[in-house]
Amino acid sequence: MSWNSSCNDGVLLRVGISDNKAGMEGLDKEKINKIIMEATKGSRFYENELKKDQQVNQRIEKMMRLKEKITTQQLLKAQLQVDKLVIELEQSRNLSNTIVHIDMDAFYAAVEMRDNPELKEKPIAVGSMSMLSTSNYHARRFGVRAAMPGFIAKKLCPHLTIVPLNFEKYGKVSKEVREILTEYDPNFMPMGLDEAYLNITEHLEERLNWPEDKRRFFFNTESTREKDKDDINMSAKFNEDGYSSSPVLFEDNTPLMDNRPEQRDQSVENSIVFGTSAEEVVKEIRFRIEQQTQLTASAGIAPNTMLAKMCSDRNKPNGQCRIAPERQAVIDFLKDLPIRKVPGIGKVTEKMLKALGIVTCSELYQQRALLSLLFSEASWRNFLDISLGLGSTHLEKDGERKSMSTERTFSEINSAEDQYSLCRELCRDLAQELQKEGLKGKTVTLKLKNVNFEVKTRASTVLSSVSTEEEIFAVAKDLLGTEIDSVAPHPLRIRLMGVRVSGFLSEEEKRYQQKSIKSFLKSGKETGFLRLQPGKSNREYFTKNSEASPRGSFFDKKRAARQLNSENLCPNESVGKQLFHDQKSSANFVEETKKVTDLQNSNLCKTFTCPVCFEKQSSNDLEELNRHIDECLNGTVVKDAMDISKNDNSRENTLNFLPHFKNENVDERQINKTDQLAGTDQFASASDNSASNSTEKFTQLIPDKPHRERQPSNLSDIAINVCMKQCLFPKRFSQDKGDHFEKTEHTEKNSSSCSFDTKEDSILVCPVCNLQQKTTSLVSFNRHVDVCLNKGLIQELTEKKDFPAMTSNTENSNRVGGLSRGQQCANPSQGTKRSGLTTSQSVSKKAKSCNSKHTIEMFFK
DNA sequence: CGGATCGAC
DNA sequence: CTATGTCGATCCG
């Protein structure tokens, strides 16, 4: 991070932020940058950073070319449209909550200093020679910061003490802090170990009626913990900080005079009473944290999370800051605030915006029209929220986890053998974690970073969820094999490997799965599966079949060849060891399973009842069968979709139900938007030779695989897909990620509600409403699902559909796009909240009160 | 769906 | 010598 900002332009983000105030030793910006540069220059890392930087520059150039094409006309129109939105946003502004952001100061470093007095007054950092997690403020004067490798930090500050990470300790401290926080907001939201958001709105109300005693807290003079050393430390600290004499707690910039805690010591000398204002509450929290942990925290108080977070940054360390719940206070706060301070605006976004002359939040607001033309909808709306100071006003619990991963960095590994065993190890670790949470996912992603720091990910989605080491490895191994092959005969030289599992079943799906599929799979795996060749044990079966796969398809052979390859590369000892412990743990297990099912496929599928038309099909060619089903489904689906759209008397046509629906409805009231950006096509086609200059190793992608599965093209299609995914058609063959087909296992007749072998009276569980449906045909069941889905989706659309004029349109590809979460994280609910407010009723409300217009124009005056 | 990128801690 | 690990979101093809 540091090097980048230092070598590009004068705007130094973090390096050099720290002062050389006290005239203490330390380094000025230039010195710091010079040292970093020397340590960095010529390294592979640096080369890669340069490359990435150039990519960003290209993005910027693209954006600037796009900007050139924008006419005054377009800009004016955009201005009108955006300002309409601004009015709505302004009206939706909610200042009624009190959000607090608590941020422990230099957390890890502070903990280490607390526990080892030797380190006090020394520059220290926590981490390793390769990477630092944080540094204390002393070290920061030398430019030593988080995310900097230790060896460079050492060059900046030769006396730097680097303490290894000790997460257990930090976790314990964090827990202590959380116990305090929970008293103020039981639903508070921790963000990592050292940060949290609280909504203290309710607490404030209750607190008004609290007697003093409930707001009284005691200095922790006699140590309660770690008696051995703490007594001395503490008193020393108090003296040093001026705490012991007078309980003026915080020498931060916040004015203490008004609401200052009344310290008329009643009975107890060593106590302090806090007031009832938000500031007092936060002081109390910080006081208690410090008494409890001997660590200081900074805090921000504001009407929403984004502001609170930026606020807590203002007076750190050991300070707090509040933005009053008034629009003007918010605006004032933002006025000169550099956008980089905003959560969600990182290095890249900052640079792009800077290219447009935008550095502060007020500039961000001034350029709103331009931004709406240059960036994706999500991005510019986010920008607008930022510049208006809007953020989420309540704390959402984080939803379910979406992925789980593990990755490791190491010194170069280039032998395939080592790479496979490493991969297996990662899979093992990951599987263990997955099972702790009882998760199974359908997508496995392999991540590689080569010795030139180029990162590449390769993913594969399989039909049934995976969670065990063997299952994950079976997929990851193939991905790895492909990558190894792609650079052969050169070795794959990597410095990092990671494995991720995602695509977890939702709760809904889990329930469904349990009802039907689990039992089905079980019976399949344990009985149905073996029934194929009843006389043989698994092991016999596998060993037999691993050798000859008679009549294997082309894909089978290819796969077998690769497997053979990887078997050779896989150290046999590790496989053997596993087997020793667990028979099922053979590296080959999954692979063999696949082969067997492949075999099953080729043997069993000579006659086949199409689950859609219920006609018998006979074919040896899976592809042909699939084609038939596709056509069949298409027929049905298209018809269903037509029916639905006819019945729907709104103006929406089926297009509106596309997952990424293109909102073409033009509201009469709004400016017509005929002339979209002129240079659109040129821009789109101006796509270039980007990334063509990198080494041969990482630029080669896996050759495109044919996309057999239809893309969902409308809602019914999605419904069908849902059904398919959920195994409603146990007999359907679908494509595995590789170039071969794999069939889901058969269900026994009557053993599962999924069976479509009989036309009569099947009972199915709708994956949407989760209710059982009696049905005579798949078509009618599908119709039910469609209706169900429609209900849900229509509801969603009416909630989400907003600002027809703003959601302009089809050509997102022209936008420069690409901002990420951040806001989501800092303002988790703003999006949904806003959509909620912009339903038709609120729109009409807005229309009435257009007199707020002038307030907008006054903005930032 | 897969791959790359961004951003946060 | 020596430049993290984990997660979610977004965009594009």
Coordinates of C-alpha atoms in Angstrom, one line a residue, chain A residues 62-564:
Chain A
K62 CA -11.1 4.2 -20.3
M63 CA -13.1 6.2 -18.0
M64 CA -11.6 9.4 -19.3
R65 CA -12.3 8.5 -22.8
L66 CA -15.9 7.8 -21.8
K67 CA -16.0 11.1 -20.1
E68 CA -14.9 12.9 -23.3
K69 CA -17.9 11.6 -25.1
I70 CA -20.4 13.0 -22.7
T71 CA -22.3 16.0 -24.0
T72 CA -23.5 18.9 -22.0
Q73 CA -27.0 17.8 -22.9
Q74 CA -26.5 14.4 -21.3
L75 CA -24.9 15.9 -18.3
L76 CA -27.7 18.2 -17.7
K77 CA -30.2 15.5 -18.0
A78 CA -28.3 13.3 -15.7
Q79 CA -28.1 16.2 -13.3
L80 CA -31.9 16.5 -13.2
Q81 CA -32.4 12.8 -12.7
V82 CA -29.8 12.5 -10.0
D83 CA -31.2 15.5 -8.2
K84 CA -34.6 14.0 -8.2
L85 CA -33.1 11.1 -6.4
V86 CA -31.2 13.4 -4.1
I87 CA -34.5 14.9 -3.0
E88 CA -35.9 11.5 -2.2
L89 CA -32.8 10.5 -0.3
E90 CA -32.8 13.7 1.6
Q91 CA -36.3 13.0 2.7
S92 CA -35.4 9.5 3.7
R93 CA -32.7 10.8 5.9
N94 CA -33.0 9.3 9.3
L95 CA -31.3 11.1 12.1
S96 CA -33.2 9.4 15.0
N97 CA -30.7 6.7 15.8
T98 CA -27.6 7.0 17.8
I99 CA -24.9 4.8 16.4
V100 CA -21.6 4.3 18.1
H101 CA -18.4 2.9 16.6
I102 CA -15.9 1.7 19.0
D103 CA -12.3 1.1 17.8
M104 CA -9.6 -0.2 20.0
D105 CA -6.4 1.8 19.6
A106 CA -3.6 -0.2 17.9
F107 CA -5.2 -3.2 19.4
Y108 CA -2.7 -6.0 19.1
A109 CA 0.2 -3.8 19.8
A110 CA -1.5 -2.3 22.8
V111 CA -2.2 -5.7 24.2
E112 CA 1.4 -6.8 23.8
M113 CA 2.6 -3.6 25.4
R114 CA 0.2 -4.1 28.3
D115 CA 1.5 -7.6 28.9
N116 CA 5.1 -6.7 28.5
P117 CA 6.2 -3.5 30.1
E118 CA 9.5 -3.8 28.4
L119 CA 7.8 -2.8 25.2
K120 CA 6.4 0.4 26.5
E121 CA 7.9 3.4 25.0
K122 CA 9.5 1.3 22.3
P123 CA 8.4 1.2 18.7
I124 CA 6.8 -2.2 18.3
A125 CA 4.8 -4.0 15.7
V126 CA 2.9 -7.2 15.8
G127 CA 3.3 -9.8 13.2
S128 CA 6.3 -11.3 11.5
M129 CA 9.2 -10.5 9.3
S130 CA 7.0 -11.1 6.4
M131 CA 3.9 -9.2 7.5
L132 CA 2.8 -6.9 10.2
S133 CA -0.7 -6.7 11.5
T134 CA -0.3 -3.5 13.4
S135 CA 2.1 -1.2 15.0
N136 CA 2.1 1.1 18.0
Y137 CA 2.0 4.8 17.6
H138 CA 5.6 5.2 18.3
A139 CA 6.5 2.9 15.4
R140 CA 4.1 4.7 13.2
R141 CA 6.2 7.8 13.4
F142 CA 8.7 5.8 11.4
G143 CA 6.2 4.8 8.8
V144 CA 5.7 1.4 10.2
R145 CA 2.1 0.4 9.6
A146 CA -0.2 -2.5 9.3
A147 CA 0.1 -4.6 6.1
M148 CA 3.7 -3.8 5.8
P149 CA 6.3 -6.6 5.7
G150 CA 8.4 -6.7 8.8
F151 CA 11.7 -6.6 7.0
I152 CA 10.8 -3.3 5.4
A153 CA 9.6 -2.0 8.7
K154 CA 13.0 -2.9 10.1
K155 CA 14.7 -0.8 7.5
L156 CA 12.5 2.1 8.4
C157 CA 13.0 1.6 12.1
P158 CA 16.0 -0.5 13.0
H159 CA 15.0 -0.6 16.6
L160 CA 11.6 -1.9 15.9
T161 CA 10.6 -4.8 18.1
I162 CA 8.4 -7.3 16.2
V163 CA 6.2 -9.3 18.4
P164 CA 4.5 -12.4 17.0
L165 CA 0.8 -12.6 16.8
N166 CA -1.1 -14.2 19.7
F167 CA -4.7 -14.4 18.7
E168 CA -5.8 -16.3 21.7
K169 CA -4.8 -13.4 23.8
Y170 CA -6.5 -10.8 21.6
G171 CA -9.6 -12.9 21.6
K172 CA -9.8 -13.0 25.3
V173 CA -9.4 -9.2 25.6
S174 CA -11.9 -8.8 22.8
K175 CA -14.4 -10.8 24.7
E176 CA -14.0 -8.7 27.8
V177 CA -14.7 -5.6 25.8
R178 CA -17.7 -7.2 24.2
E179 CA -19.1 -8.1 27.5
I180 CA -19.1 -4.4 28.3
L181 CA -20.6 -3.4 25.0
T182 CA -23.4 -5.8 25.2
E183 CA -24.8 -3.9 28.2
Y184 CA -25.4 -0.9 26.0
D185 CA -26.7 -2.8 23.0
P186 CA -27.3 -6.5 23.2
N187 CA -27.4 -6.5 19.4
F188 CA -24.2 -4.7 18.9
M189 CA -22.2 -5.7 15.8
P190 CA -18.6 -6.7 16.2
M191 CA -16.3 -6.1 13.3
G192 CA -13.3 -8.2 13.9
L193 CA -11.6 -8.3 17.2
D194 CA -11.1 -4.6 17.8
E195 CA -14.1 -2.8 16.4
A196 CA -17.8 -2.8 16.9
Y197 CA -20.9 -0.8 16.1
L198 CA -23.6 -0.2 18.7
N199 CA -27.0 1.3 18.4
I200 CA -27.5 3.0 21.8
T201 CA -30.7 4.7 20.9
E202 CA -32.7 2.6 23.3
H203 CA -30.1 2.7 26.0
L204 CA -30.2 6.4 25.9
E205 CA -33.9 6.5 26.5
E206 CA -33.8 4.1 29.4
R207 CA -30.8 5.8 30.8
L208 CA -32.7 9.1 31.3
N209 CA -34.5 7.6 34.2
W210 CA -31.5 6.0 35.7
P211 CA -30.4 7.0 39.2
E212 CA -26.9 8.1 39.6
D213 CA -25.8 4.9 41.1
K214 CA -26.5 3.1 38.0
R215 CA -24.2 5.4 36.2
R216 CA -21.4 5.2 38.7
F217 CA -18.3 3.3 38.0
F218 CA -15.2 2.7 39.9
F219 CA -11.6 3.1 39.3
N220 CA -9.9 -0.2 39.3
T221 CA -7.2 0.6 41.8
E222 CA -6.7 -2.7 43.4
S223 CA -6.1 -5.0 40.6
T224 CA -8.6 -7.7 40.0
R225 CA -6.6 -9.6 37.5
E226 CA -3.0 -10.6 37.1
K227 CA -2.2 -9.3 40.5
D228 CA 1.4 -10.0 40.1
K229 CA 2.5 -7.2 37.8
D230 CA -0.5 -5.1 37.2
D231 CA -0.6 -3.1 40.4
I232 CA 2.6 -1.4 39.5
N233 CA 1.7 -0.9 35.9
M234 CA -1.6 0.6 36.7
S235 CA -0.5 3.1 39.1
A236 CA 2.3 4.1 36.9
K237 CA -0.1 4.5 34.1
F238 CA -2.5 6.6 36.0
N239 CA 0.2 8.9 37.1
E240 CA 1.6 9.2 33.7
D241 CA -1.8 9.9 32.2
G242 CA -2.8 12.2 34.9
Y243 CA -5.7 10.0 35.8
S244 CA -5.0 9.3 39.4
S245 CA -5.2 12.8 40.8
S246 CA -8.3 14.0 39.2
P247 CA -10.8 11.9 37.4
V248 CA -10.8 14.0 34.4
L249 CA -11.0 11.1 32.2
F250 CA -10.2 12.0 28.7
E251 CA -8.0 14.6 27.5
D252 CA -9.5 14.4 24.1
N253 CA -10.8 17.3 22.2
T254 CA -14.4 16.8 23.1
P255 CA -15.5 19.6 25.4
L256 CA -16.1 18.2 28.8
M257 CA -17.5 21.2 30.5
D258 CA -21.2 20.9 30.0
N259 CA -22.2 17.5 30.7
R260 CA -19.1 16.6 32.6
P261 CA -19.6 13.7 35.0
E262 CA -20.5 15.1 38.4
Q263 CA -17.8 13.9 40.6
R264 CA -19.1 14.9 43.9
D265 CA -17.9 11.8 45.6
Q266 CA -20.7 10.5 47.6
S267 CA -19.7 7.7 49.6
V268 CA -17.0 6.3 47.4
E269 CA -13.9 8.1 46.6
N270 CA -12.8 6.2 43.7
S271 CA -15.8 6.5 41.6
I272 CA -17.1 8.5 38.7
V273 CA -20.6 9.2 37.6
F274 CA -21.5 9.6 34.0
G275 CA -24.2 11.7 32.6
T276 CA -27.0 10.7 30.3
S277 CA -26.0 12.2 27.0
A278 CA -24.6 10.1 24.2
E279 CA -21.2 11.5 24.8
E280 CA -21.4 10.5 28.4
V281 CA -22.4 7.0 27.5
V282 CA -19.5 6.6 25.2
K283 CA -17.1 8.1 27.7
E284 CA -18.5 5.6 30.2
I285 CA -18.0 2.8 27.7
R286 CA -14.4 3.8 27.1
F287 CA -13.8 4.2 30.8
R288 CA -15.0 0.8 31.5
I289 CA -13.0 -0.7 28.7
E290 CA -9.9 0.9 30.0
Q291 CA -10.6 -0.1 33.6
Q292 CA -11.2 -3.6 32.5
T293 CA -8.5 -4.1 30.0
Q294 CA -6.0 -1.2 30.5
L295 CA -6.5 -0.5 26.8
T296 CA -7.8 2.6 25.3
A297 CA -10.5 2.9 22.6
S298 CA -11.6 5.6 20.3
A299 CA -15.2 6.1 19.4
G300 CA -17.5 7.9 17.1
I301 CA -21.1 8.9 17.7
A302 CA -23.3 9.6 14.7
P303 CA -26.8 9.0 13.3
N304 CA -25.6 6.1 11.1
T305 CA -22.8 3.6 10.9
M306 CA -20.8 5.2 8.1
L307 CA -20.6 8.5 9.9
A308 CA -19.9 6.8 13.2
K309 CA -17.0 5.0 11.7
M310 CA -15.5 8.1 10.2
C311 CA -16.1 9.9 13.4
S312 CA -14.2 7.4 15.5
D313 CA -11.2 8.0 13.3
R314 CA -11.2 11.7 13.9
N315 CA -9.8 11.9 17.4
K316 CA -7.9 8.7 17.7
P317 CA -6.1 7.5 19.6
N318 CA -8.1 7.5 22.8
G319 CA -10.6 10.1 21.8
Q320 CA -14.1 10.4 20.7
C321 CA -16.1 12.5 18.4
R322 CA -19.8 13.1 17.7
I323 CA -21.8 14.3 14.8
A324 CA -25.0 15.8 16.1
P325 CA -28.2 14.4 14.6
E326 CA -28.7 17.4 12.4
R327 CA -28.4 17.6 8.7
Q328 CA -26.1 20.6 8.8
A329 CA -23.7 18.9 11.2
V330 CA -23.4 16.0 8.9
I331 CA -22.8 18.2 6.0
D332 CA -20.2 20.1 7.9
F333 CA -18.4 17.0 8.8
L334 CA -18.2 15.8 5.3
K335 CA -17.3 19.1 3.7
D336 CA -13.6 18.7 3.5
L337 CA -13.3 15.1 4.4
P338 CA -11.1 13.2 1.9
I339 CA -13.1 10.4 0.3
R340 CA -10.4 8.0 1.2
K341 CA -11.5 8.2 4.8
V342 CA -14.9 6.8 3.8
P343 CA -15.3 3.1 4.5
G344 CA -15.6 1.3 1.1
I345 CA -13.4 3.8 -0.8
G346 CA -10.0 2.2 -1.1
K347 CA -6.9 2.9 -3.0
V348 CA -8.2 2.2 -6.4
T349 CA -11.4 4.1 -6.1
E350 CA -9.6 7.0 -4.7
K351 CA -7.3 7.1 -7.6
M352 CA -10.1 6.9 -10.1
L353 CA -12.0 9.7 -8.5
K354 CA -8.9 11.7 -8.2
A355 CA -8.5 11.5 -11.9
L356 CA -11.9 13.3 -12.1
G357 CA -10.7 15.9 -9.7
I358 CA -12.6 14.5 -6.8
V359 CA -10.8 14.3 -3.5
T360 CA -13.2 15.5 -0.9
C361 CA -16.8 14.5 -0.1
S362 CA -18.2 17.8 -1.2
E363 CA -16.5 17.4 -4.6
L364 CA -18.0 14.0 -4.7
Y365 CA -21.4 15.6 -4.3
Q366 CA -20.7 18.3 -6.9
Q367 CA -19.8 15.7 -9.5
R368 CA -22.8 13.5 -8.9
A369 CA -24.2 13.9 -12.4
L370 CA -20.9 13.0 -14.0
L371 CA -20.5 10.0 -11.7
S372 CA -23.9 8.7 -12.6
L373 CA -22.8 8.6 -16.2
L374 CA -19.4 7.1 -15.6
F375 CA -20.0 4.5 -13.0
S376 CA -22.2 1.6 -12.4
E377 CA -25.5 2.2 -10.7
A378 CA -24.4 0.5 -7.5
S379 CA -21.2 2.6 -7.5
W380 CA -22.6 6.0 -8.1
R381 CA -25.6 5.5 -5.7
N382 CA -23.0 4.6 -3.1
F383 CA -21.1 7.8 -3.9
L384 CA -24.3 9.7 -3.6
D385 CA -25.1 8.2 -0.2
I386 CA -21.6 9.0 0.9
S387 CA -21.7 12.6 -0.2
L388 CA -25.0 13.1 1.5
G389 CA -23.8 11.4 4.7
L390 CA -26.4 8.6 4.5
G391 CA -25.7 5.2 5.9
S392 CA -27.4 2.4 7.7
T393 CA -29.2 3.3 10.8
H394 CA -29.6 0.0 12.3
L395 CA -27.3 -2.9 12.8
E396 CA -28.1 -6.0 10.9
K397 CA -27.0 -9.3 12.1
D398 CA -24.7 -10.8 9.6
G399 CA -26.5 -13.4 7.5
E400 CA -25.4 -16.9 7.0
R401 CA -21.9 -17.5 5.9
K402 CA -21.4 -17.7 2.2
S403 CA -18.1 -19.3 1.9
M404 CA -15.3 -20.8 3.8
S405 CA -11.7 -20.9 2.7
T406 CA -8.1 -21.5 3.8
E407 CA -5.0 -20.5 2.1
R408 CA -1.3 -20.6 2.8
T409 CA 1.8 -18.7 1.7
F410 CA 5.1 -20.5 1.5
S411 CA 8.4 -20.3 -0.1
E412 CA 8.3 -21.5 -3.7
I413 CA 6.8 -24.9 -4.4
N414 CA 7.2 -26.1 -7.9
S415 CA 7.0 -29.9 -7.8
A416 CA 3.6 -31.2 -8.6
E417 CA 4.0 -33.8 -6.0
D418 CA 4.3 -31.3 -3.2
Q419 CA 1.6 -29.2 -4.7
Y420 CA -0.9 -32.0 -4.6
S421 CA -0.1 -33.0 -1.0
L422 CA -0.3 -29.4 0.0
C423 CA -3.6 -29.2 -1.7
R424 CA -4.8 -32.2 0.2
E425 CA -3.7 -30.7 3.4
L426 CA -5.6 -27.5 2.7
C427 CA -8.7 -29.6 1.9
R428 CA -8.3 -31.5 5.1
D429 CA -8.1 -28.3 7.2
L430 CA -11.0 -26.8 5.3
A431 CA -13.1 -29.9 5.7
Q432 CA -12.5 -29.9 9.4
E433 CA -13.7 -26.3 9.7
L434 CA -16.7 -26.9 7.4
Q435 CA -17.8 -29.8 9.5
K436 CA -17.5 -27.8 12.7
E437 CA -20.3 -25.6 11.3
G438 CA -22.0 -28.4 9.5
L439 CA -21.7 -26.9 6.1
K440 CA -21.6 -28.4 2.7
G441 CA -21.0 -26.5 -0.5
K442 CA -21.3 -27.1 -4.1
T443 CA -18.5 -24.9 -5.4
V444 CA -14.8 -25.5 -4.8
T445 CA -12.4 -22.8 -5.7
L446 CA -8.7 -23.2 -6.0
K447 CA -6.5 -20.2 -5.6
L448 CA -2.9 -19.9 -6.7
K449 CA -0.4 -17.2 -6.6
N450 CA 2.7 -17.7 -8.6
V451 CA 6.1 -16.5 -7.6
N452 CA 5.5 -13.3 -9.5
F453 CA 2.6 -12.6 -7.2
E454 CA 0.0 -13.1 -9.9
V455 CA -3.1 -14.5 -8.5
K456 CA -5.4 -16.9 -10.2
T457 CA -8.6 -18.6 -9.1
R458 CA -10.2 -21.7 -10.6
A459 CA -13.6 -22.9 -9.6
S460 CA -15.8 -25.9 -10.2
T461 CA -19.3 -26.5 -9.2
V462 CA -20.5 -30.0 -8.6
L463 CA -23.9 -31.4 -8.3
S464 CA -24.0 -32.5 -4.7
S465 CA -22.5 -30.6 -1.9
V466 CA -19.1 -31.5 -0.6
S467 CA -17.7 -31.2 2.9
T468 CA -15.2 -33.9 3.5
E469 CA -11.5 -33.8 2.7
E470 CA -11.9 -36.4 0.0
E471 CA -14.8 -34.8 -1.6
I472 CA -13.2 -31.4 -1.7
F473 CA -9.8 -32.7 -2.7
A474 CA -11.4 -34.7 -5.6
V475 CA -12.5 -31.4 -7.1
A476 CA -9.5 -29.3 -6.1
K477 CA -7.1 -31.8 -7.4
D478 CA -8.6 -31.6 -10.8
L479 CA -8.4 -27.9 -10.8
L480 CA -4.9 -28.1 -9.8
G481 CA -4.1 -30.7 -12.4
T482 CA -5.5 -28.5 -15.1
E483 CA -3.3 -25.6 -14.0
I484 CA -0.2 -27.8 -13.9
D485 CA -1.0 -29.1 -17.3
S486 CA -1.5 -25.7 -18.6
V487 CA 2.1 -24.7 -18.0
A488 CA 3.6 -28.0 -18.7
P489 CA 6.3 -28.9 -19.4
H490 CA 7.3 -26.1 -17.1
P491 CA 6.7 -26.5 -13.5
L492 CA 4.0 -24.5 -11.8
R493 CA 5.9 -22.2 -9.5
I494 CA 3.7 -21.0 -6.7
R495 CA 4.0 -19.2 -3.5
L496 CA 0.4 -19.5 -2.3
M497 CA -2.3 -22.0 -2.5
G498 CA -5.9 -21.7 -1.2
V499 CA -9.0 -23.7 -1.3
R500 CA -12.5 -22.3 -0.8
V501 CA -15.9 -23.9 -0.6
S502 CA -19.0 -21.9 -1.4
G503 CA -22.5 -22.4 -2.6
F504 CA -23.8 -23.6 0.7
L505 CA -27.3 -24.7 0.9
S506 CA -29.6 -22.1 2.2
E507 CA -31.7 -22.9 5.2
E508 CA -34.6 -23.3 3.0
E509 CA -32.7 -25.8 0.8
K510 CA -31.4 -27.6 3.8
R511 CA -34.8 -28.3 5.0
Y512 CA -35.9 -29.4 1.7
Q513 CA -32.8 -31.4 1.3
Q514 CA -33.4 -33.2 4.5
K515 CA -36.9 -34.0 3.7
S516 CA -36.2 -35.6 0.4
I517 CA -32.8 -35.8 -0.9
K518 CA -30.8 -36.8 2.1
S519 CA -32.8 -40.0 2.5
F520 CA -32.6 -40.4 -1.2
L521 CA -28.9 -40.0 -1.3
K522 CA -28.3 -42.2 1.6
S523 CA -30.2 -45.0 0.2
G524 CA -28.4 -44.4 -3.0
K525 CA -25.0 -44.4 -1.5
E526 CA -25.3 -47.2 0.8
T527 CA -27.7 -49.6 -0.9
G528 CA -28.6 -48.5 -4.3
F529 CA -25.1 -47.8 -5.2
L530 CA -23.8 -51.1 -4.2
R531 CA -26.7 -52.9 -5.6
L532 CA -25.0 -52.6 -8.9
Q533 CA -22.6 -55.3 -8.0
P534 CA -23.9 -56.7 -4.9
G535 CA -21.3 -59.3 -4.3
K536 CA -18.4 -57.0 -3.8
S537 CA -17.1 -54.8 -1.1
N538 CA -16.4 -51.3 -1.8
R539 CA -12.8 -51.8 -1.7
E540 CA -12.8 -54.7 -4.2
Y541 CA -15.0 -52.7 -6.3
F542 CA -12.8 -49.7 -6.4
T543 CA -9.6 -51.6 -7.0
K544 CA -11.1 -53.6 -9.7
N545 CA -12.4 -50.7 -11.6
S546 CA -9.6 -48.4 -11.2
E547 CA -7.7 -50.4 -13.7
A548 CA -9.8 -51.0 -16.7
S549 CA -12.6 -48.8 -17.5
P550 CA -14.1 -50.7 -20.4
R551 CA -15.8 -48.7 -23.1
G552 CA -15.0 -45.5 -21.3
S553 CA -15.9 -42.5 -23.2
F554 CA -13.4 -40.1 -24.5
F555 CA -13.9 -38.0 -21.4
D556 CA -13.5 -41.0 -19.2
K557 CA -10.2 -41.8 -20.7
K558 CA -9.1 -38.3 -20.4
R559 CA -10.0 -38.2 -16.9
A560 CA -8.4 -41.5 -16.1
A561 CA -5.3 -40.3 -17.7
R562 CA -5.2 -37.3 -15.6
Q563 CA -5.9 -39.2 -12.5
L564 CA -3.1 -41.6 -13.3

